[in-house]
């Protein structure tokens, strides 16, 4: 059956298909035909686009546009991937870019300010604030890893990225996410020693210990993530290569690969288990031990004040892991998920954590608040003089 026949069948049956298929299935149907006869099947794309110009199917119209764009540029040995952006809101992209740009600026400025405070204030030269500095540095890396592709979509309508650039971005995103999880474990260990073994705190949490724990988090992340790009390079990408995020994400790219992806999928699962799952268990056990110690010592104010110092870290843990878990759930049930919700959660996963961590510590940590007041008070005096 040639493409002209397929075009006629689609034109006759398109209204009958609507109740039976999700609108997001049509790019896959189009992809199958394009794989067989790309030059002549373009008329199918234009016909489908004409039928789905209404607001109800703006998301599909975007998918069709991206699928055709991808095929016009990726029929080669070097595949190109297309970012979906925010389906249905293409006309408002320039306006949507304003809050995104502001959020990125706030994340960069907030984490940079934390680094400056920890370096400049001698009162903050303690293990817990050294870990906070490593966390801020990791958040800066995460923001800088995703910002170019996200803002390129909104500002310049650039929806494409090459394979090498995509793999590089994916490597840094997953490595830095793993490092951040490891730093959260180190911070939980710091609180565990401070509350459960306060007399040994200075002996255990030395500068060398802080450096070793931070270095171990970086080495673990880089070592476990390093095979992921090489695994993806072994696969051909023979479809439309439309990514469901505004950045390159391993499960997303693996779903687009052609061939036997069982081993790569299992390795991805092992990576998650040996990083995030193990880290969550350690953090939970640490705080159970901390709570048991505080209760055992009795209802003394200093004990509960010690427990209050853990509030910042608990908030940071929630800010990091809740979007991560939510995104994993959405990936599992992606067929029933609104495209706008899916895209919003994927952006929140890597944007909210760098944005909220400085705010959490600014509002909860008395030492950080004192350092901020001191710095701004000095600046006001200098400005007045």
Short mmCIF file of C-alpha atoms in Angstrom, two decimals:
data_model
loop_
_atom_site.label_atom_id
_atom_site.label_comp_id
_atom_site.label_asym_id
_atom_site.label_seq_id
_atom_site.Cartn_x
_atom_site.Cartn_y
_atom_site.Cartn_z
CA UNK A 1 0.00 0.00 0.00
CA UNK A 2 1.53 3.36 -1.07
CA UNK A 3 1.36 6.62 0.82
CA UNK A 4 -1.41 8.01 -1.40
CA UNK A 5 -3.66 5.15 -0.32
CA UNK A 6 -2.73 5.64 3.29
CA UNK A 7 -3.55 9.35 2.95
CA UNK A 8 -6.99 8.52 1.57
CA UNK A 9 -7.72 6.02 4.32
CA UNK A 10 -6.67 8.51 6.98
CA UNK A 11 -8.86 11.19 5.44
CA UNK A 12 -11.86 8.87 5.41
CA UNK A 13 -11.35 7.30 8.84
CA UNK A 14 -9.81 10.06 10.91
CA UNK A 15 -13.05 10.95 12.71
CA UNK A 16 -13.70 7.30 13.49
CA UNK A 17 -10.26 6.90 15.07
CA UNK A 18 -10.66 9.76 17.51
CA UNK A 19 -12.83 7.88 20.06
CA UNK A 20 -10.58 4.82 19.83
CA UNK A 21 -7.12 6.31 20.09
CA UNK A 22 -5.46 8.85 22.29
CA UNK A 23 -4.47 11.91 20.25
CA UNK A 24 -0.88 11.36 21.32
CA UNK A 25 -0.88 8.03 19.40
CA UNK A 26 -0.98 9.78 16.01
CA UNK A 27 2.69 10.80 15.94
CA UNK A 28 3.54 7.10 16.34
CA UNK A 29 1.26 6.20 13.40
CA UNK A 30 2.83 8.95 11.34
CA UNK A 31 6.30 7.78 12.34
CA UNK A 32 5.62 4.28 11.04
CA UNK A 33 4.62 5.62 7.64
CA UNK A 34 7.49 8.09 7.50
CA UNK A 35 9.93 5.27 8.19
CA UNK A 36 8.68 3.49 5.08
CA UNK A 37 8.42 6.35 2.60
CA UNK A 38 9.51 9.73 3.94
CA UNK A 39 9.26 11.93 0.79
CA UNK A 40 5.66 11.08 -0.11
CA UNK A 41 4.24 10.70 3.37
CA UNK A 42 4.72 14.39 4.22
CA UNK A 43 1.19 14.97 2.90
CA UNK A 44 -0.10 12.80 5.78
CA UNK A 45 1.54 15.15 8.26
CA UNK A 46 -0.02 18.23 6.67
CA UNK A 47 -3.43 16.58 6.46
CA UNK A 48 -3.36 15.58 10.13
CA UNK A 49 -2.22 19.07 11.12
CA UNK A 50 -5.20 20.60 9.33
CA UNK A 51 -7.58 18.30 11.18
CA UNK A 52 -6.13 19.12 14.62
CA UNK A 53 -5.87 22.90 14.64
CA UNK A 54 -8.48 23.32 17.37
CA UNK A 55 -7.61 24.05 20.98
CA UNK A 56 -8.63 20.55 21.98
CA UNK A 57 -5.70 19.02 20.07
CA UNK A 58 -3.01 21.67 20.40
CA UNK A 59 -0.80 19.12 22.14
CA UNK A 60 -1.16 16.73 19.17
CA UNK A 61 -0.45 19.54 16.72
CA UNK A 62 2.79 20.22 18.57
CA UNK A 63 3.71 16.51 18.50
CA UNK A 64 3.02 16.32 14.76
CA UNK A 65 5.16 19.38 14.13
CA UNK A 66 8.01 17.97 16.20
CA UNK A 67 7.76 14.53 14.59
CA UNK A 68 7.97 16.01 11.09
CA UNK A 69 10.79 18.36 12.11
CA UNK A 70 12.67 15.45 13.61
CA UNK A 71 12.36 13.33 10.47
CA UNK A 72 13.51 16.19 8.28
CA UNK A 73 16.72 16.41 10.33
CA UNK A 74 17.50 12.97 11.76
CA UNK A 75 17.57 10.59 8.81
CA UNK A 76 21.33 10.17 9.24
CA UNK A 77 23.90 8.29 11.26
CA UNK A 78 23.88 11.10 13.86
CA UNK A 79 20.37 11.32 15.29
CA UNK A 80 18.86 14.57 16.48
CA UNK A 81 16.44 14.69 19.39
CA UNK A 82 13.49 17.04 19.69
CA UNK A 83 12.24 18.63 22.91
CA UNK A 84 8.49 18.79 23.21
CA UNK A 85 8.33 22.04 25.21
CA UNK A 86 4.92 22.73 26.73
CA UNK A 87 2.22 21.24 24.45
CA UNK A 88 -0.66 23.55 23.65
CA UNK A 89 1.10 26.71 24.79
CA UNK A 90 3.42 27.30 21.84
CA UNK A 91 2.00 30.76 21.17
CA UNK A 92 2.70 31.85 24.75
CA UNK A 93 6.27 30.54 24.95
CA UNK A 94 7.86 33.99 25.12
CA UNK A 95 5.66 34.88 28.11
CA UNK A 96 6.26 31.55 29.81
CA UNK A 97 9.99 32.17 29.49
CA UNK A 98 9.77 35.15 31.86
CA UNK A 99 8.96 33.17 35.05
CA UNK A 100 11.34 30.39 34.01
CA UNK A 101 14.15 32.89 33.54
CA UNK A 102 13.40 34.52 36.90
CA UNK A 103 13.37 31.14 38.66
CA UNK A 104 16.72 30.19 37.16
CA UNK A 105 18.21 33.55 38.16
CA UNK A 106 16.92 33.15 41.71
CA UNK A 107 18.34 29.62 41.91
CA UNK A 108 21.75 30.75 40.66
CA UNK A 109 21.86 33.82 42.90
CA UNK A 110 20.62 31.95 45.99
CA UNK A 111 23.17 29.16 45.75
CA UNK A 112 25.97 31.56 44.86
CA UNK A 113 25.07 33.62 47.95
CA UNK A 114 25.27 30.51 50.15
CA UNK A 115 28.73 29.72 48.79
CA UNK A 116 29.89 33.28 49.45
CA UNK A 117 28.51 33.25 53.01
CA UNK A 118 30.13 29.92 53.91
CA UNK A 119 33.46 31.08 52.52
CA UNK A 120 33.40 34.56 54.07
CA UNK A 121 31.91 33.89 57.53
CA UNK A 122 34.21 32.12 59.99
CA UNK A 123 31.19 31.17 62.11
CA UNK A 124 30.03 28.97 59.23
CA UNK A 125 33.31 27.06 58.96
CA UNK A 126 31.73 23.91 60.38
CA UNK A 127 31.11 20.48 58.81
CA UNK A 128 27.36 20.98 58.36
CA UNK A 129 27.91 24.22 56.44
CA UNK A 130 30.71 22.71 54.38
CA UNK A 131 28.21 20.08 53.27
CA UNK A 132 25.74 22.89 52.58
CA UNK A 133 28.35 24.55 50.35
CA UNK A 134 28.82 21.30 48.40
CA UNK A 135 25.03 21.05 48.08
CA UNK A 136 24.84 24.63 46.76
CA UNK A 137 27.63 23.92 44.27
CA UNK A 138 25.76 20.83 43.06
CA UNK A 139 22.55 22.82 42.68
CA UNK A 140 24.42 25.41 40.62
CA UNK A 141 25.61 22.61 38.34
CA UNK A 142 22.09 21.21 37.95
CA UNK A 143 20.69 24.63 37.06
CA UNK A 144 23.42 25.30 34.51
CA UNK A 145 22.95 21.81 33.00
CA UNK A 146 19.27 22.31 32.16
CA UNK A 147 19.03 26.08 31.67
CA UNK A 148 20.42 26.23 28.08
CA UNK A 149 17.97 23.71 26.60
CA UNK A 150 14.95 25.01 28.54
CA UNK A 151 15.48 28.68 27.70
CA UNK A 152 16.43 27.86 24.09
CA UNK A 153 12.96 26.38 23.62
CA UNK A 154 11.18 29.44 24.98
CA UNK A 155 13.43 32.19 23.60
CA UNK A 156 14.59 30.89 20.22
CA UNK A 157 12.07 28.09 19.51
CA UNK A 158 15.00 25.66 19.29
CA UNK A 159 13.59 22.18 19.90
CA UNK A 160 16.54 20.11 18.71
CA UNK A 161 19.75 18.76 20.21
CA UNK A 162 22.41 16.47 18.78
CA UNK A 163 23.25 13.05 20.17
CA UNK A 164 26.60 13.99 21.71
CA UNK A 165 25.23 17.15 23.32
CA UNK A 166 22.22 15.21 24.62
CA UNK A 167 24.40 12.47 26.13
CA UNK A 168 26.65 15.08 27.74
CA UNK A 169 23.69 16.88 29.30
CA UNK A 170 22.23 13.58 30.48
CA UNK A 171 25.55 12.59 32.09
CA UNK A 172 25.82 15.81 34.09
CA UNK A 173 22.16 15.77 35.14
CA UNK A 174 22.27 12.21 36.48
CA UNK A 175 25.74 12.58 37.99
CA UNK A 176 24.86 15.78 39.84
CA UNK A 177 21.55 14.29 41.00
CA UNK A 178 23.43 11.31 42.42
CA UNK A 179 26.00 13.63 44.04
CA UNK A 180 23.22 15.66 45.65
CA UNK A 181 21.65 12.51 47.05
CA UNK A 182 25.04 11.47 48.45
CA UNK A 183 25.56 14.88 50.05
CA UNK A 184 22.14 14.61 51.72
CA UNK A 185 23.31 11.29 53.21
CA UNK A 186 26.49 12.96 54.49
CA UNK A 187 24.40 15.74 56.05
CA UNK A 188 22.21 13.13 57.75
CA UNK A 189 25.35 11.47 59.11
CA UNK A 190 26.52 14.86 60.40
CA UNK A 191 23.26 15.36 62.31
CA UNK A 192 23.38 11.77 63.59
CA UNK A 193 26.83 12.25 65.12
CA UNK A 194 25.98 15.72 66.47
CA UNK A 195 22.94 14.46 68.40
CA UNK A 196 23.78 10.85 69.22
CA UNK A 197 27.53 11.28 69.92
CA UNK A 198 28.10 14.99 70.63
CA UNK A 199 31.30 14.43 72.62
CA UNK A 200 32.93 12.71 69.65
CA UNK A 201 31.64 15.14 67.03
CA UNK A 202 34.84 17.12 66.54
CA UNK A 203 36.89 13.92 66.47
CA UNK A 204 34.70 12.20 63.87
CA UNK A 205 33.62 15.11 61.65
CA UNK A 206 36.99 16.56 60.76
CA UNK A 207 37.86 18.48 57.58
CA UNK A 208 39.31 15.27 56.17
CA UNK A 209 36.06 13.42 56.86
CA UNK A 210 34.03 16.13 55.13
CA UNK A 211 36.36 16.02 52.11
CA UNK A 212 36.23 12.20 51.96
CA UNK A 213 32.43 12.03 52.19
CA UNK A 214 31.99 14.74 49.56
CA UNK A 215 34.56 13.12 47.29
CA UNK A 216 32.92 9.72 47.70
CA UNK A 217 29.57 11.19 46.62
CA UNK A 218 31.16 12.65 43.48
CA UNK A 219 33.10 9.48 42.61
CA UNK A 220 30.08 7.24 43.17
CA UNK A 221 27.87 9.41 40.98
CA UNK A 222 30.36 9.76 38.13
CA UNK A 223 31.30 6.06 38.20
CA UNK A 224 27.74 4.74 38.14
CA UNK A 225 26.51 7.22 35.53
CA UNK A 226 29.53 6.88 33.19
CA UNK A 227 28.25 3.67 31.47
CA UNK A 228 24.86 5.23 30.63
CA UNK A 229 26.01 7.32 27.62
CA UNK A 230 28.00 4.37 26.23
CA UNK A 231 24.99 2.08 26.57
CA UNK A 232 22.83 4.54 24.64
CA UNK A 233 25.48 4.97 21.93
CA UNK A 234 25.17 1.27 21.07
CA UNK A 235 21.54 1.69 19.95
CA UNK A 236 20.17 3.14 16.73
CA UNK A 237 17.42 5.74 17.11
CA UNK A 238 15.04 5.11 14.24
CA UNK A 239 11.90 6.93 15.33
CA UNK A 240 10.79 10.54 15.65
CA UNK A 241 13.10 10.93 18.70
CA UNK A 242 10.76 13.29 20.54
CA UNK A 243 11.78 13.70 24.19
CA UNK A 244 9.05 14.25 26.75
CA UNK A 245 11.21 16.63 28.82
CA UNK A 246 12.95 19.93 28.19
CA UNK A 247 16.26 18.17 28.79
CA UNK A 248 17.87 14.79 28.11
CA UNK A 249 16.86 12.13 30.63
CA UNK A 250 18.08 8.52 30.52
CA UNK A 251 14.71 6.68 30.78
CA UNK A 252 13.29 9.04 28.18
CA UNK A 253 16.12 8.41 25.72
CA UNK A 254 16.09 4.66 26.37
CA UNK A 255 12.42 4.50 25.41
CA UNK A 256 13.33 5.94 21.99
CA UNK A 257 16.11 3.43 21.30
CA UNK A 258 15.60 0.61 18.80
CA UNK A 259 16.82 -2.85 19.73
CA UNK A 260 17.11 -4.97 22.83
CA UNK A 261 17.17 -2.51 25.74
CA UNK A 262 16.72 -5.07 28.54
CA UNK A 263 20.31 -4.87 29.83
CA UNK A 264 20.34 -1.07 29.67
CA UNK A 265 17.02 -0.93 31.49
CA UNK A 266 18.26 -3.29 34.19
CA UNK A 267 21.43 -1.24 34.63
CA UNK A 268 19.33 1.90 34.98
CA UNK A 269 17.34 0.16 37.71
CA UNK A 270 20.55 -0.93 39.45
CA UNK A 271 21.79 2.66 39.32
CA UNK A 272 18.62 3.90 41.00
CA UNK A 273 18.76 1.18 43.68
CA UNK A 274 22.44 1.77 44.52
CA UNK A 275 22.02 5.52 44.75
CA UNK A 276 18.62 6.94 45.59
CA UNK A 277 17.07 3.85 47.22
CA UNK A 278 20.09 3.15 49.45
CA UNK A 279 20.38 6.84 50.33
CA UNK A 280 16.73 7.15 51.31
CA UNK A 281 16.99 4.10 53.57
CA UNK A 282 20.10 5.48 55.28
CA UNK A 283 18.48 8.88 55.82
CA UNK A 284 15.33 7.31 57.28
CA UNK A 285 17.34 5.06 59.60
CA UNK A 286 19.46 8.02 60.71
CA UNK A 287 16.47 10.11 61.66
CA UNK A 288 14.78 7.21 63.41
CA UNK A 289 17.95 6.86 65.49
CA UNK A 290 18.03 10.62 66.13
CA UNK A 291 14.40 10.69 67.23
CA UNK A 292 14.91 7.67 69.50
CA UNK A 293 17.94 9.33 71.10
CA UNK A 294 16.10 12.60 71.76
CA UNK A 295 13.14 10.78 73.31
CA UNK A 296 15.45 8.61 75.42
CA UNK A 297 17.29 11.65 76.84
CA UNK A 298 14.05 13.12 78.12
CA UNK A 299 12.01 16.23 77.57
CA UNK A 300 14.80 18.79 77.87
CA UNK A 301 14.77 21.99 75.88
CA UNK A 302 18.29 21.51 74.54
CA UNK A 303 17.39 18.08 73.21
CA UNK A 304 14.41 19.38 71.26
CA UNK A 305 16.47 22.34 70.06
CA UNK A 306 18.98 19.84 68.73
CA UNK A 307 16.17 18.08 66.91
CA UNK A 308 15.04 21.43 65.51
CA UNK A 309 18.42 21.81 63.81
CA UNK A 310 17.48 18.82 61.65
CA UNK A 311 14.47 20.66 60.22
CA UNK A 312 16.51 22.31 57.46
CA UNK A 313 17.93 19.00 56.33
CA UNK A 314 14.54 17.26 56.41
CA UNK A 315 13.04 20.04 54.28
CA UNK A 316 15.90 19.68 51.82
CA UNK A 317 15.38 15.91 51.65
CA UNK A 318 11.67 16.39 50.90
CA UNK A 319 12.38 19.07 48.30
CA UNK A 320 14.78 16.73 46.48
CA UNK A 321 13.08 13.35 46.71
CA UNK A 322 9.38 14.25 46.35
CA UNK A 323 9.71 15.65 42.79
CA UNK A 324 12.01 12.73 41.94
CA UNK A 325 9.44 10.17 43.10
CA UNK A 326 6.60 12.09 41.43
CA UNK A 327 8.46 12.12 38.12
CA UNK A 328 9.10 8.37 38.37
CA UNK A 329 5.39 7.77 38.96
CA UNK A 330 4.48 9.96 35.99
CA UNK A 331 6.94 8.03 33.80
CA UNK A 332 5.25 4.79 34.82
CA UNK A 333 1.74 6.10 34.08
CA UNK A 334 2.69 8.40 31.20
CA UNK A 335 -0.14 7.23 28.96
CA UNK A 336 -2.74 8.67 31.34
CA UNK A 337 -0.83 11.84 32.22
CA UNK A 338 -1.62 15.29 30.89
CA UNK A 339 1.27 16.52 28.70
CA UNK A 340 1.30 19.87 30.49
CA UNK A 341 1.43 18.17 33.91
CA UNK A 342 4.19 15.83 32.74
CA UNK A 343 6.30 18.69 31.39
CA UNK A 344 5.70 20.82 34.48
CA UNK A 345 6.77 18.03 36.84
CA UNK A 346 9.87 17.27 34.78
CA UNK A 347 10.93 20.91 35.00
CA UNK A 348 10.07 21.07 38.71
CA UNK A 349 12.28 18.02 39.36
CA UNK A 350 15.49 19.86 38.48
CA UNK A 351 14.43 23.49 38.97
CA UNK A 352 12.64 23.50 42.31
CA UNK A 353 15.47 21.85 44.26
CA UNK A 354 18.15 24.45 43.42
CA UNK A 355 15.58 27.19 43.94
CA UNK A 356 14.16 26.09 47.29
CA UNK A 357 17.30 24.88 49.08
CA UNK A 358 18.72 28.39 49.65
CA UNK A 359 15.29 29.62 50.75
CA UNK A 360 14.88 26.74 53.22
CA UNK A 361 18.24 27.38 54.85
CA UNK A 362 17.72 31.15 54.86
CA UNK A 363 14.42 30.74 56.70
CA UNK A 364 15.32 27.84 59.02
CA UNK A 365 19.02 28.16 59.88
CA UNK A 366 19.77 30.74 62.55
CA UNK A 367 23.46 30.82 61.64
CA UNK A 368 22.65 31.60 57.99
CA UNK A 369 20.17 34.27 59.07
CA UNK A 370 22.79 35.86 61.35
CA UNK A 371 25.36 35.83 58.54
CA UNK A 372 22.88 37.46 56.15
CA UNK A 373 21.98 40.16 58.67
CA UNK A 374 25.64 40.84 59.34
CA UNK A 375 26.51 41.12 55.67
CA UNK A 376 23.61 43.40 54.77
CA UNK A 377 24.16 45.51 57.91
CA UNK A 378 27.80 46.06 56.94
CA UNK A 379 26.80 46.92 53.39
CA UNK A 380 24.27 49.48 54.64
CA UNK A 381 26.92 51.11 56.84
CA UNK A 382 29.37 51.29 53.91
CA UNK A 383 26.66 52.73 51.66
CA UNK A 384 25.76 55.32 54.33
CA UNK A 385 29.35 56.43 54.69
#
